[in-house]
XYZ file of C-alpha atoms in Angstrom:
193
model
C 81.603 128.890 57.760
C 83.361 128.042 61.032
C 80.316 126.159 62.207
C 80.358 123.933 59.028
C 83.931 123.183 59.573
C 83.374 122.266 63.124
C 80.585 119.891 62.165
C 82.517 118.323 59.369
C 85.649 117.943 61.643
C 83.314 116.266 64.310
C 81.800 113.826 61.705
C 85.313 112.864 60.386
C 86.496 112.267 63.929
C 83.466 110.126 64.591
C 83.938 108.142 61.397
C 87.725 107.526 62.330
C 86.661 106.346 65.815
C 83.992 104.002 64.500
C 86.355 102.694 61.882
C 89.103 102.079 64.558
C 86.690 100.125 66.861
C 85.390 98.107 64.015
C 88.948 97.288 62.930
C 89.656 96.016 66.534
C 86.524 93.900 66.643
C 87.107 92.494 63.141
C 90.583 91.458 64.079
C 89.512 89.640 67.155
C 86.738 87.923 65.256
C 89.214 86.895 62.517
C 91.357 85.182 65.190
C 88.415 83.360 66.765
C 87.087 82.242 63.384
C 90.351 81.206 61.652
C 93.022 80.751 64.440
C 94.583 77.548 65.411
C 92.745 75.870 68.262
C 94.809 75.078 71.442
C 93.337 73.694 74.737
C 94.949 74.628 77.950
C 94.192 73.190 81.375
C 93.158 75.802 83.940
C 92.741 76.305 87.650
C 90.537 78.866 89.427
C 91.962 81.852 91.127
C 89.081 84.308 91.846
C 85.521 84.186 90.520
C 84.126 87.850 90.963
C 84.867 91.385 89.746
C 82.611 93.924 91.305
C 82.386 96.107 88.312
C 82.138 93.563 85.592
C 80.385 90.509 87.213
C 81.416 86.848 87.515
C 84.623 85.711 85.847
C 87.282 83.090 86.240
C 90.784 84.365 86.722
C 92.703 81.779 84.838
C 95.903 80.042 86.032
C 96.927 77.736 83.245
C 99.685 75.321 82.316
C 101.646 78.071 80.378
C 101.349 80.665 83.181
C 104.851 79.859 84.451
C 107.634 78.880 81.900
C 110.790 77.238 83.192
C 113.907 79.371 82.402
C 115.516 76.143 80.928
C 112.978 76.220 78.093
C 114.192 79.638 76.926
C 116.608 78.891 74.057
C 118.071 82.443 73.377
C 119.042 83.940 76.701
C 121.874 86.247 76.061
C 125.119 85.418 77.912
C 125.416 87.154 81.360
C 121.767 88.313 81.138
C 120.345 88.470 84.747
C 116.850 89.428 84.268
C 114.036 89.975 81.739
C 114.159 93.569 80.493
C 110.464 94.012 79.458
C 110.461 92.012 76.260
C 108.249 89.846 74.159
C 108.257 86.074 74.340
C 107.181 83.320 72.067
C 106.239 79.930 73.736
C 106.076 76.730 71.420
C 103.214 74.435 72.466
C 102.691 70.827 71.626
C 99.496 68.709 72.209
C 99.984 66.387 75.184
C 98.483 62.884 75.774
C 95.520 64.114 77.687
C 94.562 66.607 74.922
C 95.912 69.807 76.708
C 98.769 71.572 75.041
C 102.171 71.861 76.952
C 105.141 74.247 76.554
C 108.080 72.672 74.886
C 110.422 75.630 74.097
C 110.519 79.497 74.314
C 112.375 82.332 72.776
C 112.666 86.115 73.575
C 111.546 88.020 70.441
C 110.620 85.657 67.716
C 110.861 81.818 67.194
C 113.752 80.889 64.895
C 111.540 78.729 62.779
C 107.751 78.367 62.125
C 105.830 75.867 64.322
C 105.255 72.480 62.803
C 101.774 70.982 61.984
C 101.515 69.475 65.428
C 102.655 72.503 67.188
C 101.590 76.165 67.927
C 103.284 79.386 68.991
C 101.730 81.728 71.476
C 102.989 85.241 71.812
C 103.263 86.842 75.171
C 105.250 89.559 77.099
C 107.498 89.204 80.117
C 107.635 92.202 82.384
C 110.957 93.384 83.800
C 112.510 91.841 86.856
C 112.330 88.035 86.323
C 115.660 86.318 87.044
C 117.166 84.322 84.233
C 120.375 82.921 85.793
C 119.002 79.868 87.449
C 117.751 77.204 84.951
C 115.327 75.891 87.507
C 113.605 79.117 87.992
C 110.445 80.144 86.216
C 109.070 83.269 84.639
C 105.451 84.414 84.193
C 104.615 85.633 80.716
C 101.454 87.661 80.248
C 99.329 86.473 77.305
C 96.193 88.553 77.779
C 94.171 85.441 78.499
C 93.943 85.599 82.265
C 90.152 86.226 82.628
C 86.947 84.620 81.189
C 83.787 86.524 82.037
C 80.683 84.438 82.781
C 76.936 85.109 83.018
C 75.847 86.487 86.368
C 75.749 84.034 89.233
C 77.700 81.267 87.398
C 81.200 81.927 88.729
C 81.014 80.402 92.130
C 79.453 77.152 90.846
C 82.107 76.750 88.207
C 84.972 77.573 90.616
C 83.566 74.782 92.947
C 83.424 72.366 90.134
C 86.963 73.203 88.945
C 88.328 71.881 92.291
C 86.891 68.384 91.573
C 87.409 67.862 87.848
C 89.503 69.293 84.980
C 88.556 72.365 83.152
C 90.210 74.099 80.295
C 90.168 77.057 77.883
C 90.036 76.649 74.168
C 92.266 79.294 72.465
C 92.343 80.475 68.880
C 95.837 81.639 67.919
C 96.524 83.835 64.968
C 99.404 83.312 62.597
C 101.715 85.619 64.722
C 100.743 83.802 68.004
C 98.108 86.348 69.303
C 95.724 84.507 71.489
C 91.961 84.879 71.978
C 89.957 82.736 74.354
C 87.404 80.870 72.339
C 85.572 78.835 74.938
C 85.483 77.606 78.537
C 85.563 73.855 78.498
C 84.347 71.330 81.116
C 86.268 68.276 79.899
C 85.103 67.824 76.258
C 82.015 69.991 76.687
C 81.977 73.693 75.835
C 80.384 75.496 78.698
C 80.522 79.018 77.375
C 81.679 80.180 73.959
C 82.901 83.769 72.987
C 80.716 85.294 70.288
C 82.566 86.594 67.218
C 81.117 90.124 67.521
């Protein structure tokens, strides 16, 4: 009887694990399929990871947010205390989206039809007293993996012409990288599954 219970417990645990992984994959695919598309201008940082292959470490136009854009800094607050942030984006003249406002926690009102909100996280220790200072939110979109051997060529090209990443944003602002863009041309697209 003990052997049967052990086998049943192992099967149930296996099914729970498969279900959990499927839920994560389906959630990511839903954002890529149905999310609001946003294009961010990027610049190269480093093209290689010894364990995972070529990638582009992405520095983009929302990597640093001016403190003066944050609308709800509590009086007397000296630094970020490891909190979530929402950054409101609006499409600029060149087609790249730019930050226009930010809030710790949640935005006070939904984004308009020509706007989008991206959710991020600010680590502890950023100064908030100087309005000319900047903070560096983390959005989870800092790397885009490429086919083997493509990283160095793309990094070289990025130094002479503009590249971007197309994001898909869920209703709550969770971002997923959808494609690496060379101007208007999609170089690499993320598969749904």
